[in-house]
Coordinates of C-alpha atoms in Angstrom, one line a residue:
X1 CA 92.1 104.1 71.4
X2 CA 92.1 107.5 73.0
X3 CA 89.5 110.2 72.5
X4 CA 90.4 112.5 69.6
X5 CA 90.5 115.4 71.9
X6 CA 93.8 114.2 73.2
X7 CA 95.6 115.5 70.1
X8 CA 93.7 118.8 70.4
X9 CA 94.9 119.2 74.0
X10 CA 98.4 118.6 72.9
X11 CA 98.0 121.5 70.5
X12 CA 96.5 123.7 73.2
X13 CA 99.3 122.9 75.5
X14 CA 101.9 124.0 72.9
X15 CA 101.0 127.7 72.9
X16 CA 104.1 129.6 72.0
X17 CA 106.0 131.1 75.0
X18 CA 106.8 134.7 74.4
X19 CA 110.2 134.1 75.9
X20 CA 111.2 131.8 73.1
X21 CA 110.5 134.4 70.4
X22 CA 112.3 137.4 72.0
X23 CA 114.9 139.0 69.7
X24 CA 118.6 138.8 70.5
X25 CA 118.6 142.6 70.1
X26 CA 116.5 142.8 73.3
X27 CA 119.3 141.4 75.4
X28 CA 121.9 143.7 76.9
X29 CA 125.3 143.4 75.1
X30 CA 128.4 142.4 77.0
X31 CA 129.6 145.3 79.2
X32 CA 126.4 147.3 78.7
X33 CA 124.8 148.3 82.0
X34 CA 121.4 146.7 82.5
X35 CA 118.6 149.3 82.3
X36 CA 120.5 151.5 79.8
X37 CA 119.8 149.4 76.7
X38 CA 117.6 151.4 74.4
X39 CA 115.9 148.7 72.3
X40 CA 112.7 149.2 70.4
X41 CA 109.7 149.7 72.8
X42 CA 107.8 146.8 71.3
X43 CA 110.8 144.5 71.9
X44 CA 111.3 145.8 75.5
X45 CA 107.6 145.2 76.1
X46 CA 107.9 141.6 74.8
X47 CA 110.8 141.0 77.1
X48 CA 108.8 142.4 80.1
X49 CA 105.8 140.2 79.3
X50 CA 108.1 137.2 78.8
X51 CA 109.7 137.8 82.2
X52 CA 106.3 138.2 83.8
X53 CA 105.0 134.9 82.3
X54 CA 108.2 133.1 83.4
X55 CA 107.5 134.3 87.0
X56 CA 103.9 133.3 86.9
X57 CA 104.8 129.8 85.5
X58 CA 107.6 129.2 88.1
X59 CA 106.8 126.3 90.4
X60 CA 107.8 128.4 93.5
X61 CA 105.4 131.2 92.5
X62 CA 102.5 128.8 91.9
X63 CA 103.0 126.9 95.1
X64 CA 103.6 130.0 97.2
X65 CA 100.3 131.4 96.0
X66 CA 98.6 128.1 96.7
X67 CA 100.0 128.1 100.3
X68 CA 99.0 131.7 100.9
X69 CA 95.5 131.2 99.6
X70 CA 94.9 128.1 101.7
X71 CA 96.4 129.7 104.8
X72 CA 94.0 132.6 104.4
X73 CA 91.1 130.2 103.8
X74 CA 92.0 128.0 106.9
X75 CA 92.3 131.1 109.1
X76 CA 88.9 132.3 107.8
X77 CA 87.3 128.9 108.5
X78 CA 88.7 129.0 112.1
X79 CA 88.1 132.6 113.0
X80 CA 85.6 134.3 110.6
X81 CA 82.2 135.4 112.0
X82 CA 79.2 133.4 111.2
X83 CA 80.7 130.0 112.1
X84 CA 81.8 128.8 108.7
X85 CA 82.7 125.4 110.2
X86 CA 79.1 124.9 111.5
X87 CA 78.4 121.8 109.3
X88 CA 81.8 120.3 110.0
X89 CA 81.7 120.7 113.8
X90 CA 78.0 120.4 114.5
X91 CA 76.8 117.9 111.9
X92 CA 79.6 115.8 110.3
X93 CA 81.4 115.3 113.6
X94 CA 78.1 114.3 115.2
X95 CA 77.4 111.7 112.6
X96 CA 80.8 110.2 113.0
X97 CA 80.6 110.2 116.8
X98 CA 77.2 108.6 116.7
X99 CA 78.6 105.6 114.8
X100 CA 81.9 105.5 116.7
X101 CA 80.0 105.3 120.0
X102 CA 78.0 102.3 118.9
X103 CA 75.0 104.1 117.5
X104 CA 73.4 103.9 114.1
X105 CA 75.5 104.4 111.0
X106 CA 74.0 107.0 108.6
X107 CA 73.4 105.6 105.2
X108 CA 73.6 102.1 106.5
X109 CA 71.3 101.8 109.5
X110 CA 69.2 104.9 108.7
X111 CA 68.4 107.2 105.7
X112 CA 70.9 109.9 104.9
X113 CA 70.9 113.0 102.8
X114 CA 74.3 112.2 101.2
X115 CA 75.5 109.3 99.1
X116 CA 77.3 106.7 101.1
X117 CA 80.9 107.5 100.1
X118 CA 80.5 111.0 101.8
X119 CA 81.0 109.2 105.1
X120 CA 84.6 108.3 104.2
X121 CA 86.1 111.8 104.4
X122 CA 84.0 112.6 107.4
X123 CA 85.4 109.6 109.2
X124 CA 88.9 110.3 108.1
X125 CA 88.6 113.7 109.8
X126 CA 88.2 112.0 113.1
X127 CA 91.6 110.2 112.9
X128 CA 93.1 112.4 115.6
X129 CA 90.0 112.5 117.7
X130 CA 87.0 114.9 118.1
X131 CA 89.1 117.8 119.5
X132 CA 91.0 118.2 116.2
X133 CA 88.2 117.2 113.9
X134 CA 87.9 120.5 112.1
X135 CA 91.7 120.9 111.7
X136 CA 92.1 117.5 110.2
X137 CA 89.2 118.2 107.9
X138 CA 90.8 121.3 106.6
X139 CA 94.1 119.5 106.2
X140 CA 92.4 116.7 104.2
X141 CA 90.7 119.1 101.8
X142 CA 93.9 121.1 101.4
X143 CA 95.8 118.0 100.4
X144 CA 93.1 117.1 97.9
X145 CA 93.3 120.6 96.4
X146 CA 97.1 120.3 96.3
X147 CA 96.8 117.1 94.3
X148 CA 94.4 118.7 91.8
X149 CA 96.6 121.8 91.7
X150 CA 99.7 119.7 90.9
X151 CA 97.9 118.0 88.0
X152 CA 96.5 121.2 86.8
X153 CA 99.6 123.4 86.9
X154 CA 102.0 120.8 85.5
X155 CA 103.5 119.3 88.6
X156 CA 107.3 119.5 88.5
X157 CA 107.6 120.0 84.7
X158 CA 110.0 122.7 83.5
X159 CA 108.5 126.1 83.3
X160 CA 108.4 126.3 79.5
X161 CA 106.7 122.9 79.4
X162 CA 103.8 124.3 81.4
X163 CA 101.0 125.1 79.0
X164 CA 99.9 128.7 79.1
X165 CA 96.2 128.1 79.7
X166 CA 96.8 125.4 82.3
X167 CA 98.7 127.9 84.3
X168 CA 96.0 130.5 83.7
X169 CA 93.4 128.0 84.9
X170 CA 95.5 127.3 88.0
X171 CA 95.7 131.0 88.8
X172 CA 92.0 131.4 88.2
X173 CA 91.2 128.6 90.5
X174 CA 93.2 130.1 93.3
X175 CA 91.5 133.5 92.8
X176 CA 88.1 131.7 92.8
X177 CA 88.9 129.9 96.0
X178 CA 90.0 133.1 97.7
X179 CA 86.9 135.0 96.6
X180 CA 84.6 132.2 97.6
X181 CA 86.1 132.3 101.1
X182 CA 85.8 129.7 103.9
X183 CA 82.9 127.8 102.3
X184 CA 85.4 126.6 99.7
X185 CA 86.9 124.3 102.3
X186 CA 84.2 123.8 104.9
X187 CA 81.6 121.6 103.3
X188 CA 81.6 118.0 101.8
X189 CA 81.5 119.6 98.4
X190 CA 85.1 120.6 98.9
X191 CA 86.1 116.9 98.6
X192 CA 84.4 116.5 95.2
X193 CA 85.8 119.6 93.5
X194 CA 89.5 118.5 93.3
X195 CA 88.5 115.0 92.4
X196 CA 86.4 116.4 89.6
X197 CA 89.1 118.6 88.3
X198 CA 91.6 115.8 88.2
X199 CA 89.0 113.6 86.4
X200 CA 88.3 116.3 83.8
X201 CA 92.0 116.6 83.1
X202 CA 92.2 112.9 82.5
X203 CA 89.1 112.3 80.3
X204 CA 90.7 113.3 77.0
X205 CA 93.3 110.5 77.0
X206 CA 91.9 108.2 79.7
X207 CA 88.1 108.5 79.5
X208 CA 87.4 105.3 81.5
X209 CA 89.7 106.5 84.4
X210 CA 88.2 110.0 84.3
X211 CA 84.7 108.6 84.3
X212 CA 85.5 106.3 87.3
X213 CA 86.8 109.2 89.3
X214 CA 83.8 111.4 88.5
X215 CA 81.5 108.6 89.5
X216 CA 83.3 108.1 92.8
X217 CA 82.9 111.9 93.4
X218 CA 79.2 111.6 92.6
X219 CA 78.9 109.0 95.3
X220 CA 80.2 111.6 97.7
X221 CA 78.0 114.5 96.5
X222 CA 75.6 114.0 93.5
X223 CA 76.6 117.0 91.3
X224 CA 79.6 115.4 89.5
X225 CA 77.0 113.0 87.9
X226 CA 76.3 116.0 85.6
X227 CA 79.9 115.8 84.4
X228 CA 79.5 112.0 83.8
X229 CA 76.4 112.7 81.7
X230 CA 78.2 115.4 79.7
X231 CA 81.1 113.0 79.1
X232 CA 78.7 110.3 77.9
X233 CA 77.2 112.7 75.4
X234 CA 80.5 114.2 74.1
X235 CA 83.0 111.4 74.2
X236 CA 83.6 109.1 71.3
X237 CA 84.5 106.5 73.9
X238 CA 81.1 106.6 75.5
X239 CA 80.9 102.8 75.9
X240 CA 84.0 102.8 78.0
X241 CA 82.7 105.7 80.0
X242 CA 79.4 103.9 80.6
X243 CA 81.1 100.7 81.6
X244 CA 83.5 102.5 84.0
X245 CA 80.7 104.5 85.6
X246 CA 78.4 101.5 85.9
X247 CA 81.3 99.4 87.4
X248 CA 81.9 101.9 90.2
X249 CA 78.2 102.1 90.9
X250 CA 77.9 98.3 91.1
X251 CA 80.9 98.1 93.5
X252 CA 79.5 100.9 95.8
X253 CA 76.0 99.4 95.9
X254 CA 77.4 95.9 96.5
X255 CA 79.6 97.0 99.4
X256 CA 76.7 99.0 100.9
X257 CA 74.5 95.9 100.8
X258 CA 77.2 93.7 102.4
X259 CA 77.4 96.3 105.2
X260 CA 73.6 96.1 105.7
X261 CA 72.6 99.3 104.0
X262 CA 70.6 97.8 101.1
X263 CA 67.5 99.7 102.2
X264 CA 69.2 103.1 102.4
X265 CA 71.8 103.1 99.6
X266 CA 69.6 105.4 97.5
X267 CA 68.0 107.2 100.5
X268 CA 69.9 110.5 99.5
X269 CA 67.4 110.7 96.6
X270 CA 64.3 110.3 98.6
X271 CA 65.5 112.5 101.5
X272 CA 65.7 115.5 99.1
X273 CA 62.3 115.2 97.5
X274 CA 60.2 116.4 100.4
X275 CA 62.2 119.5 101.4
X276 CA 61.0 123.1 100.9
X277 CA 62.7 126.1 99.2
X278 CA 66.0 127.1 100.7
X279 CA 66.3 130.9 101.0
X280 CA 69.3 131.2 98.7
X281 CA 67.9 129.2 95.8
X282 CA 67.0 131.3 92.7
X283 CA 63.3 130.5 92.9
X284 CA 63.2 131.5 96.5
X285 CA 64.1 135.1 95.5
X286 CA 60.4 135.7 94.9
X287 CA 59.5 135.0 98.5
X288 CA 62.6 136.7 99.9
X289 CA 61.4 139.9 98.3
X290 CA 57.9 139.4 99.7
X291 CA 59.5 138.9 103.2
X292 CA 61.6 142.0 102.7
X293 CA 58.5 144.0 101.7
X294 CA 56.4 142.7 104.7
X295 CA 53.9 140.6 102.6
X296 CA 51.7 138.6 105.0
X297 CA 52.6 134.9 105.4
X298 CA 56.0 135.4 103.6
X299 CA 59.1 134.8 105.8
X300 CA 62.1 132.7 106.7
X301 CA 62.0 129.7 109.0
X302 CA 64.4 127.0 110.2
X303 CA 63.7 123.4 109.2
X304 CA 65.1 121.2 112.0
X305 CA 64.8 118.0 110.0
X306 CA 66.8 119.3 107.0
X307 CA 68.9 121.7 109.1
X308 CA 68.5 124.7 106.9
X309 CA 66.6 128.0 106.5
X310 CA 63.7 127.9 104.1
X311 CA 61.1 130.4 102.9
X312 CA 57.4 130.2 103.6
X313 CA 54.5 131.9 101.8
X314 CA 51.7 131.5 99.4
X315 CA 52.8 129.3 96.5
X316 CA 56.0 127.8 98.0
X317 CA 54.6 124.3 98.2
X318 CA 53.7 124.4 94.5
X319 CA 57.0 125.8 93.5
X320 CA 58.8 123.2 95.6
X321 CA 56.9 120.4 93.8
X322 CA 57.6 121.9 90.3
X323 CA 61.3 122.5 90.6
X324 CA 62.5 118.9 90.3
X325 CA 60.6 118.2 87.1
X326 CA 61.6 121.6 85.7
X327 CA 65.3 120.7 86.4
X328 CA 64.8 117.3 84.6
X329 CA 63.3 119.1 81.6
X330 CA 66.1 121.7 81.4
X331 CA 68.8 119.0 81.8
X332 CA 67.1 117.0 79.0
X333 CA 67.1 120.0 76.7
X334 CA 70.8 120.7 77.3
X335 CA 71.7 117.0 76.8
X336 CA 69.7 116.9 73.5
X337 CA 71.4 120.0 72.3
X338 CA 74.8 118.5 73.1
X339 CA 73.9 115.3 71.3
X340 CA 72.8 117.1 68.2
X341 CA 76.1 119.0 68.1
X342 CA 78.0 115.7 68.4
X343 CA 75.8 114.1 65.7
X344 CA 76.7 117.0 63.4
X345 CA 80.4 116.2 63.8
X346 CA 81.4 118.8 66.4
X347 CA 84.7 118.2 68.1
X348 CA 84.8 116.9 71.7
X349 CA 86.7 120.0 72.9
X350 CA 84.0 122.3 71.5
X351 CA 81.1 120.5 73.0
X352 CA 82.3 119.0 76.3
X353 CA 83.2 122.2 78.3
X354 CA 80.0 124.2 77.6
X355 CA 77.8 121.0 78.0
X356 CA 79.5 120.3 81.4
X357 CA 79.0 123.9 82.6
X358 CA 75.4 124.1 81.4
X359 CA 74.4 120.8 83.1
X360 CA 76.1 121.9 86.4
X361 CA 74.3 125.2 86.2
X362 CA 71.0 123.5 85.6
X363 CA 71.5 121.7 88.9
X364 CA 72.1 125.1 90.5
X365 CA 69.6 127.4 88.8
X366 CA 66.6 124.9 89.0
X367 CA 67.4 123.6 92.4
X368 CA 65.1 124.3 95.3
X369 CA 68.2 124.1 97.5
X370 CA 70.6 127.0 97.2
X371 CA 73.5 126.3 99.5
X372 CA 76.5 128.7 99.2
X373 CA 78.8 125.7 98.6
X374 CA 77.0 125.0 95.3
X375 CA 79.3 127.7 93.8
X376 CA 82.3 125.5 94.4
X377 CA 80.9 123.2 91.6
X378 CA 81.6 125.9 89.0
X379 CA 85.3 125.6 89.4
X380 CA 85.7 122.2 87.6
X381 CA 83.9 123.1 84.3
X382 CA 85.4 126.6 84.1
X383 CA 88.9 125.2 84.6
X384 CA 88.1 122.7 81.9
X385 CA 86.9 125.4 79.5
X386 CA 89.9 127.6 80.1
X387 CA 92.3 124.8 79.2
X388 CA 90.4 123.6 76.1
X389 CA 89.2 126.9 74.7
X390 CA 91.5 129.6 76.1
X391 CA 90.5 133.2 76.0
X392 CA 87.0 132.3 74.6
X393 CA 86.2 131.2 78.2
X394 CA 87.3 134.5 79.8
X395 CA 83.6 135.7 80.1
X396 CA 82.5 132.7 82.2
X397 CA 85.7 132.9 84.1
X398 CA 85.0 136.5 85.1
X399 CA 81.4 135.7 85.9
X400 CA 82.5 132.8 88.1
X401 CA 84.8 135.1 90.1
X402 CA 82.0 137.6 90.5
X403 CA 79.7 134.8 91.8
X404 CA 82.3 133.6 94.2
X405 CA 82.8 137.1 95.7
X406 CA 79.1 137.7 96.1
X407 CA 78.6 134.4 97.7
X408 CA 81.3 135.1 100.3
X409 CA 79.6 138.4 101.2
X410 CA 76.3 136.6 101.6
X411 CA 77.8 133.7 103.6
X412 CA 79.2 133.8 106.2
X413 CA 79.6 137.5 106.8
X414 CA 76.2 139.0 106.2
X415 CA 74.1 135.9 106.5
X416 CA 72.3 137.3 109.6
X417 CA 71.1 140.2 107.5
X418 CA 69.8 137.8 104.9
X419 CA 67.9 135.8 107.5
X420 CA 66.3 139.1 108.5
X421 CA 65.4 139.6 104.8
X422 CA 66.7 143.2 104.8
X423 CA 66.1 144.7 101.3
X424 CA 69.8 145.4 100.8
X425 CA 70.8 141.8 101.3
X426 CA 67.9 140.5 99.3
X427 CA 69.1 142.8 96.5
X428 CA 72.6 141.3 96.8
X429 CA 71.2 137.8 96.7
X430 CA 69.1 138.7 93.7
X431 CA 72.2 139.9 91.8
X432 CA 74.0 136.7 92.6
X433 CA 71.2 134.6 91.4
X434 CA 70.7 136.6 88.2
X435 CA 74.4 136.1 87.4
X436 CA 73.9 132.4 87.8
X437 CA 71.1 132.6 85.1
X438 CA 73.3 134.7 82.9
X439 CA 76.1 132.2 83.1
X440 CA 73.7 129.4 82.3
X441 CA 72.6 131.4 79.3
X442 CA 76.2 131.8 78.2
X443 CA 76.9 128.1 78.5
X444 CA 73.8 127.2 76.4
X445 CA 74.7 129.8 73.8
X446 CA 78.3 128.4 73.6
X447 CA 77.0 124.9 73.3
X448 CA 74.6 126.0 70.5
X449 CA 77.5 127.6 68.6
X450 CA 79.8 124.5 69.1
X451 CA 79.2 123.2 65.5
X452 CA 82.0 121.6 63.7
X453 CA 84.4 124.3 62.3
X454 CA 84.9 124.9 58.6
X455 CA 87.9 123.1 57.2
X456 CA 90.1 126.3 57.1
X457 CA 89.4 127.1 60.8
X458 CA 91.3 125.7 63.7
X459 CA 89.7 124.3 66.8
X460 CA 91.5 126.6 69.1
X461 CA 91.3 130.2 67.9

């Protein structure tokens, strides 16, 4: 038995195409020169809009845009200032080379900051050898994005069978990637985003399959676990979701134990607990301003164990200790609100998108880490919201684009200025972090308003 949202998605996908409703009077008559037809302005405008929509829905247009965006991103990864491929070439490749040369295997023989499945794409990037490691990585991520884009945009279905808001979401995702810049491809997070998008597009009709794919992604980078939790709360098929997620976890842990990694299979949790406040995290904004104003003891330093820049100053240790329990409390409040709405009879399609977005943003806003690649996480829930709720999700879609653009300015281009804690860059970082909080507020507000509609209202307005 499929989730009831499947029928809703069918309704959402059947938005009328303006081209179907155009009047015969809007077409030039036989023998009449094109461009001299003087139909009513409203009809002419409708024909123009219909033609524009047809062009935007055309597979060649969509895939040409995909190719252009990813070509630009790959060139930026390879040639932009600030070494966008730093983690790929100096960290991931080193981990793989260490194991390939007979050394210890991260996550198996020693603790690791990532879940164990993160090693698979890192190892695959080494298929053509260390010299082409970065290029193979970029190709791998591009192929994953292409798979997600095909599912999202309708694959090879006829143009008029491509639902309007799926196409809108596809174009939004391309814009988001372009605005986010090289970081959209150059981190392990880039592997989890297309997997999560595909999974979210499957959960309505195949909740167990979607849950399994989300859980696999969470064993690459933890954040998709927030989407699994949202699905457990919002789906009527939560038992199947739980069984699917638990099954994947059991398999991953069992394989890790067989390989000798029983002692380190959960080391990614403990490795994160002792770290300080990364400079881009929202809570670190306080000390970044202190550093910019020359407050004694406040500044930026490089942690050689975690391989990241962190803030120092009075109160940072206490803040670092408090952020994890605050994150847990915020997540619990969001989950409780979502559960209350489902208990009241709210529809899956009303609750799931804002719940997913809110939980992802809790992981970002209350995180003592603030890596720029965290912004990639926003793509999956916003794409989901655009498909399920249409124009009601234009505000978070616009905020998401703004966050992506600000993030690219901060990293990689002006990161040196941020490390120097110049007031202008700290102001830019503050704006970016405030927009994250605004987006979280919007998601919680949308979740609070996701009550079951009155009988005479439709789900999609």
